Tab-separated table of C-alpha atoms in Angstrom:
chain	number	residue	atom	x	y	z
A	1	MET	CA	65.904	-58.083	80.062
A	2	SER	CA	64.050	-61.895	79.309
A	3	GLY	CA	60.530	-61.565	78.571
A	4	PRO	CA	57.662	-61.159	75.924
A	5	ARG	CA	58.869	-59.919	72.364
A	6	PHE	CA	55.828	-56.811	71.235
A	7	GLU	CA	55.827	-55.512	67.588
A	8	PRO	CA	54.395	-51.709	67.024
A	9	VAL	CA	51.121	-51.089	66.808
A	10	ARG	CA	49.266	-49.601	63.727
A	11	ALA	CA	46.959	-46.803	64.073
A	12	VAL	CA	43.248	-47.574	63.166
A	13	ARG	CA	41.035	-45.361	61.841
A	14	ALA	CA	37.690	-44.972	62.582
A	15	TYR	CA	36.247	-45.803	59.485
A	16	GLU	CA	38.434	-48.936	59.480
A	17	ARG	CA	36.827	-50.141	62.682
A	18	VAL	CA	32.907	-50.035	60.837
A	19	VAL	CA	34.542	-51.733	58.253
A	20	GLU	CA	35.984	-54.363	60.412
A	21	GLN	CA	32.769	-54.611	62.123
A	22	VAL	CA	30.396	-55.059	59.208
A	23	GLU	CA	32.678	-57.465	57.468
A	24	GLU	CA	32.532	-59.332	60.680
A	25	ALA	CA	28.689	-59.842	60.655
A	26	ILE	CA	28.466	-61.076	56.647
A	27	GLU	CA	31.067	-63.384	57.105
A	28	SER	CA	29.364	-64.968	60.607
A	29	GLY	CA	25.723	-64.846	58.621
A	30	ALA	CA	24.251	-62.036	60.946
A	31	LEU	CA	24.006	-59.933	57.634
A	32	SER	CA	22.478	-61.992	54.780
A	33	PRO	CA	22.427	-61.161	51.074
A	34	GLY	CA	19.384	-58.702	50.432
A	35	GLU	CA	19.193	-57.404	54.094
A	36	ARG	CA	20.180	-53.903	54.167
A	37	LEU	CA	22.327	-52.250	57.215
A	38	PRO	CA	20.892	-49.246	59.301
A	39	SER	CA	20.670	-45.608	57.825
A	40	GLU	CA	23.518	-43.392	57.800
A	41	ARG	CA	22.409	-41.757	61.040
A	42	GLU	CA	21.735	-45.116	62.986
A	43	LEU	CA	25.111	-46.294	61.900
A	44	MET	CA	26.511	-42.635	63.158
A	45	VAL	CA	24.554	-43.569	66.767
A	46	GLN	CA	25.670	-47.109	67.161
A	47	PHE	CA	29.345	-46.472	66.231
A	48	SER	CA	29.396	-43.175	67.918
A	49	VAL	CA	31.355	-41.712	64.841
A	50	SER	CA	30.309	-38.997	62.292
A	51	ARG	CA	28.405	-38.765	58.919
A	52	SER	CA	32.242	-38.503	56.903
A	53	THR	CA	33.072	-41.933	58.971
A	54	VAL	CA	29.601	-43.509	57.842
A	55	ARG	CA	30.407	-42.441	54.575
A	56	GLU	CA	34.162	-43.716	53.874
A	57	ALA	CA	33.326	-46.974	55.339
A	58	LEU	CA	30.946	-47.277	53.098
A	59	ARG	CA	32.543	-47.168	50.213
A	60	VAL	CA	35.081	-48.960	51.123
A	61	LEU	CA	32.644	-51.920	51.828
A	62	GLN	CA	30.374	-50.926	48.404
A	63	ALA	CA	34.326	-50.926	46.667
A	64	ARG	CA	34.775	-54.215	48.307
A	65	GLY	CA	31.844	-55.574	46.610
A	66	LEU	CA	30.022	-56.182	49.779
A	67	VAL	CA	27.243	-53.742	49.703
A	68	ARG	CA	24.913	-51.075	47.606
A	69	SER	CA	25.238	-47.831	48.753
A	70	ARG	CA	23.865	-44.568	48.005
A	71	PRO	CA	24.432	-41.487	50.371
A	72	GLY	CA	21.822	-40.430	52.312
A	73	ASP	CA	19.284	-43.613	51.401
A	74	PRO	CA	16.783	-43.572	53.966
A	75	ASN	CA	16.584	-47.319	53.868
A	76	GLY	CA	20.561	-48.043	53.824
A	77	ALA	CA	23.349	-50.148	52.303
A	78	GLU	CA	21.866	-53.071	50.537
A	79	VAL	CA	24.146	-56.582	51.569
A	80	LEU	CA	25.023	-58.124	48.002
A	81	PRO	CA	25.670	-61.737	47.053
A	82	PHE	CA	28.855	-63.246	46.572
A	83	THR	CA	30.086	-62.756	43.148
A	84	PRO	CA	33.105	-64.429	41.036
A	85	ALA	CA	34.034	-60.246	39.926
A	86	ALA	CA	33.885	-58.897	43.640
A	87	LEU	CA	36.475	-61.497	44.184
A	88	HIS	CA	38.519	-61.254	40.497
A	89	LYS	CA	38.211	-57.341	42.052
A	90	SER	CA	39.951	-57.985	45.331
A	91	MET	CA	42.572	-60.294	43.945
A	92	THR	CA	43.950	-58.114	41.117
A	93	THR	CA	44.107	-55.216	43.622
A	94	LEU	CA	46.190	-57.756	46.351
A	95	ALA	CA	48.234	-58.447	43.556
A	96	ARG	CA	48.964	-54.670	42.451
A	97	VAL	CA	48.831	-53.214	45.718
A	98	GLU	CA	51.156	-55.879	47.321
A	99	GLU	CA	54.046	-55.695	44.219
A	100	LEU	CA	54.430	-59.217	43.721
A	101	SER	CA	57.256	-59.966	41.060
A	102	LEU	CA	57.060	-61.143	38.095
A	103	ALA	CA	58.288	-65.189	38.315
A	104	GLU	CA	56.234	-65.173	41.907
A	105	LEU	CA	53.236	-64.575	40.028
A	106	VAL	CA	54.335	-66.794	36.943
A	107	GLN	CA	54.958	-69.261	39.222
A	108	PHE	CA	51.326	-69.329	41.229
A	109	ARG	CA	50.189	-69.108	37.141
A	110	MET	CA	52.067	-72.488	36.208
A	111	VAL	CA	50.411	-74.312	39.401
A	112	LEU	CA	46.771	-72.600	38.820
A	113	ASP	CA	46.727	-73.838	35.546
A	114	SER	CA	48.892	-77.063	36.100
A	115	ALA	CA	46.054	-78.192	38.831
A	116	ALA	CA	43.109	-77.179	36.188
A	117	ILE	CA	44.541	-78.855	33.399
A	118	LEU	CA	44.489	-81.988	35.611
A	119	LEU	CA	41.007	-81.958	36.453
A	120	ALA	CA	40.286	-81.379	33.425
A	121	ALA	CA	41.807	-84.409	32.018
A	122	ARG	CA	39.687	-86.258	34.398
A	123	LEU	CA	36.272	-84.325	34.209
A	124	ARG	CA	36.405	-83.196	30.635
A	125	THR	CA	33.198	-83.920	28.583
A	126	ASP	CA	33.974	-84.821	24.506
A	127	GLU	CA	32.092	-81.414	23.933
A	128	GLN	CA	34.763	-79.414	26.214
A	129	LEU	CA	37.903	-81.599	24.385
A	130	ALA	CA	36.497	-79.971	20.969
A	131	GLU	CA	36.402	-76.263	22.300
A	132	MET	CA	39.449	-77.035	23.162
A	133	ALA	CA	40.754	-78.247	20.124
A	134	GLU	CA	38.861	-75.282	18.443
A	135	ALA	CA	40.347	-72.769	20.707
A	136	VAL	CA	44.137	-73.668	19.421
A	137	ALA	CA	42.642	-73.788	15.761
A	138	ARG	CA	41.700	-70.641	16.168
A	139	MET	CA	45.395	-70.012	17.356
A	140	ARG	CA	47.071	-71.623	14.271
A	141	ALA	CA	44.596	-69.181	12.152
A	142	ALA	CA	45.697	-66.053	14.313
A	143	LEU	CA	49.500	-66.744	12.625
A	144	GLU	CA	48.125	-64.525	9.735
A	145	LEU	CA	45.436	-62.528	11.490
A	146	GLY	CA	47.777	-60.786	14.244
A	147	GLU	CA	48.339	-60.902	18.167
A	148	ASP	CA	45.332	-60.060	19.255
A	149	ALA	CA	43.381	-62.470	17.807
A	150	PHE	CA	46.022	-65.150	18.927
A	151	SER	CA	45.522	-63.770	22.260
A	152	ALA	CA	41.811	-64.095	22.230
A	153	ALA	CA	42.013	-67.866	21.235
A	154	ASP	CA	44.486	-68.574	23.643
A	155	VAL	CA	42.121	-67.256	26.529
A	156	ALA	CA	39.690	-69.209	24.919
A	157	PHE	CA	41.656	-72.247	25.522
A	158	HIS	CA	42.430	-71.740	28.972
A	159	GLU	CA	39.146	-70.471	29.981
A	160	VAL	CA	37.649	-73.923	28.984
A	161	VAL	CA	40.212	-76.086	30.581
A	162	ALA	CA	39.689	-74.191	33.857
A	163	ARG	CA	35.832	-75.265	33.033
A	164	ALA	CA	35.941	-78.150	32.155
A	165	GLY	CA	37.689	-78.427	35.388
A	166	GLY	CA	34.694	-77.576	37.238
A	167	ASN	CA	36.109	-75.608	40.211
A	168	LYS	CA	35.027	-71.854	39.989
A	169	LEU	CA	37.913	-70.639	42.118
A	170	ILE	CA	40.452	-71.757	40.152
A	171	GLN	CA	38.738	-70.252	37.118
A	172	ILE	CA	38.493	-67.070	38.882
A	173	CYS	CA	42.302	-67.196	39.889
A	174	THR	CA	43.650	-68.343	36.890
A	175	ASP	CA	42.191	-65.803	35.074
A	176	VAL	CA	43.150	-62.905	37.087
A	177	VAL	CA	46.807	-64.175	37.060
A	178	ARG	CA	46.876	-64.477	33.887
A	179	SER	CA	45.566	-60.925	32.862
A	180	ILE	CA	48.416	-59.357	35.142
A	181	VAL	CA	51.190	-61.441	34.144
A	182	VAL	CA	50.638	-60.352	30.442
A	183	ARG	CA	50.254	-56.900	31.832
A	184	LEU	CA	53.573	-56.768	32.741
A	185	ILE	CA	54.996	-58.488	29.769
A	186	SER	CA	52.929	-57.107	26.648
A	187	GLU	CA	55.768	-54.195	25.401
A	188	LYS	CA	58.701	-56.845	26.063
A	189	LEU	CA	56.217	-59.486	23.669
A	190	ALA	CA	55.178	-57.435	21.384
A	191	GLY	CA	58.885	-56.317	20.344
A	192	ALA	CA	60.102	-59.476	20.980
A	193	PRO	CA	62.374	-60.308	17.561
A	194	ASP	CA	60.904	-64.185	17.575
A	195	ARG	CA	57.696	-62.959	18.267
A	196	GLU	CA	55.920	-65.456	15.654
A	197	ALA	CA	58.277	-68.429	16.620
A	198	LEU	CA	56.924	-68.070	20.270
A	199	MET	CA	53.502	-67.984	18.969
A	200	ARG	CA	54.092	-71.621	16.928
A	201	GLN	CA	56.019	-72.885	19.843
A	202	SER	CA	53.072	-72.100	21.891
A	203	ILE	CA	50.256	-73.743	19.362
A	204	ARG	CA	52.600	-77.467	19.593
A	205	HIS	CA	52.295	-76.549	23.175
A	206	HIS	CA	49.129	-76.442	23.336
A	207	GLU	CA	48.176	-79.633	20.821
A	208	GLU	CA	50.644	-81.611	23.418
A	209	VAL	CA	48.427	-80.943	26.326
A	210	ILE	CA	45.868	-81.166	24.390
A	211	ALA	CA	46.690	-84.754	22.998
A	212	ALA	CA	47.253	-85.756	27.195
A	213	ILE	CA	44.069	-84.838	28.022
A	214	ARG	CA	42.462	-87.177	25.605
A	215	LEU	CA	44.322	-89.655	26.929
A	216	ALA	CA	42.742	-88.449	30.229
A	217	ASP	CA	46.650	-88.810	31.186
A	218	GLY	CA	45.995	-85.740	34.068
A	219	PRO	CA	49.603	-86.073	35.324
A	220	LEU	CA	51.074	-85.960	31.965
A	221	ALA	CA	49.133	-83.215	30.412
A	222	ALA	CA	50.170	-80.717	33.947
A	223	ARG	CA	53.476	-81.096	33.406
A	224	LEU	CA	53.608	-80.189	29.993
A	225	SER	CA	51.840	-77.262	30.896
A	226	ARG	CA	54.193	-76.335	33.376
A	227	LYS	CA	57.164	-76.780	30.940
A	228	ALA	CA	55.098	-75.024	28.277
A	229	MET	CA	54.818	-72.200	30.559
A	230	TYR	CA	58.708	-71.926	31.980
A	231	ASP	CA	59.296	-72.307	28.268
A	232	TYR	CA	56.693	-69.209	27.449
A	233	TYR	CA	57.923	-66.982	30.176
A	234	ALA	CA	61.070	-67.611	31.669
A	235	GLY	CA	62.859	-65.562	29.125
A	236	TYR	CA	61.356	-62.492	30.802
A	237	VAL	CA	62.190	-63.637	34.525
A	238	PRO	CA	65.464	-62.436	35.953
A	239	ALA	CA	67.505	-64.662	35.653
A	240	ALA	CA	68.269	-65.186	39.242
A	241	GLU	CA	64.539	-65.254	40.659
A	242	ARG	CA	64.243	-68.213	37.759
A	243	GLY	CA	64.969	-71.205	40.379
A	244	VAL	CA	61.422	-70.483	41.731
A	245	LEU	CA	59.840	-71.987	38.533
A	246	ARG	CA	62.396	-74.584	37.805
A	247	ALA	CA	61.394	-75.711	41.369
A	248	LEU	CA	57.951	-77.039	39.762
A	249	LEU	CA	59.791	-78.918	36.517
A	250	ASP	CA	59.571	-82.620	36.940
């Protein structure tokens, strides 16, 4: 019989409905940062739910960085302003819970970093360019200091690049994806027999990118960035999945 096709429905718990309504109120502006929700007792009345349901909803909202709550507070939970830390936490949870593949994460990082570098090439200041060069100099010095110092210098380079691009969302996303990718391959990196060779190769790639940024050649800098990440990470991605990375190479 022809007709509309329906999908199975998911049972929704009461506290999830409470969370949805509060989130909608915050997103619509009906609740502003600094304002307070009604007390637990009043929320129980308005939503027609138990105290445990209200507290579970408040726990979820607090975990998402939307409110600050203390059980039994007669003043009600306080609505918090948006912070980059809240988005950072949400993105980290999403990447872990959704079990994204390493190939997907590396591909996303290639897209984000190349976009950040394209913007940095066009918008950076001389001071920021000097910071990038200093970070690479620290990477070179770290060849004798150890892997932790090298990684810290590498992070500093990418942080100043993202900052130079002027887009806070790109800064947050690149930070989250970088930390997750590094966590996933940290053991493989630590045990790599050619670790120093990889570090030297990374330094050369960073120097090439800085040269393109110095010339304000955004497309070249972005292309070099994607190629550098492919060279660095492709060996850790299953061969059958490397095509998604090669698709970003010019």
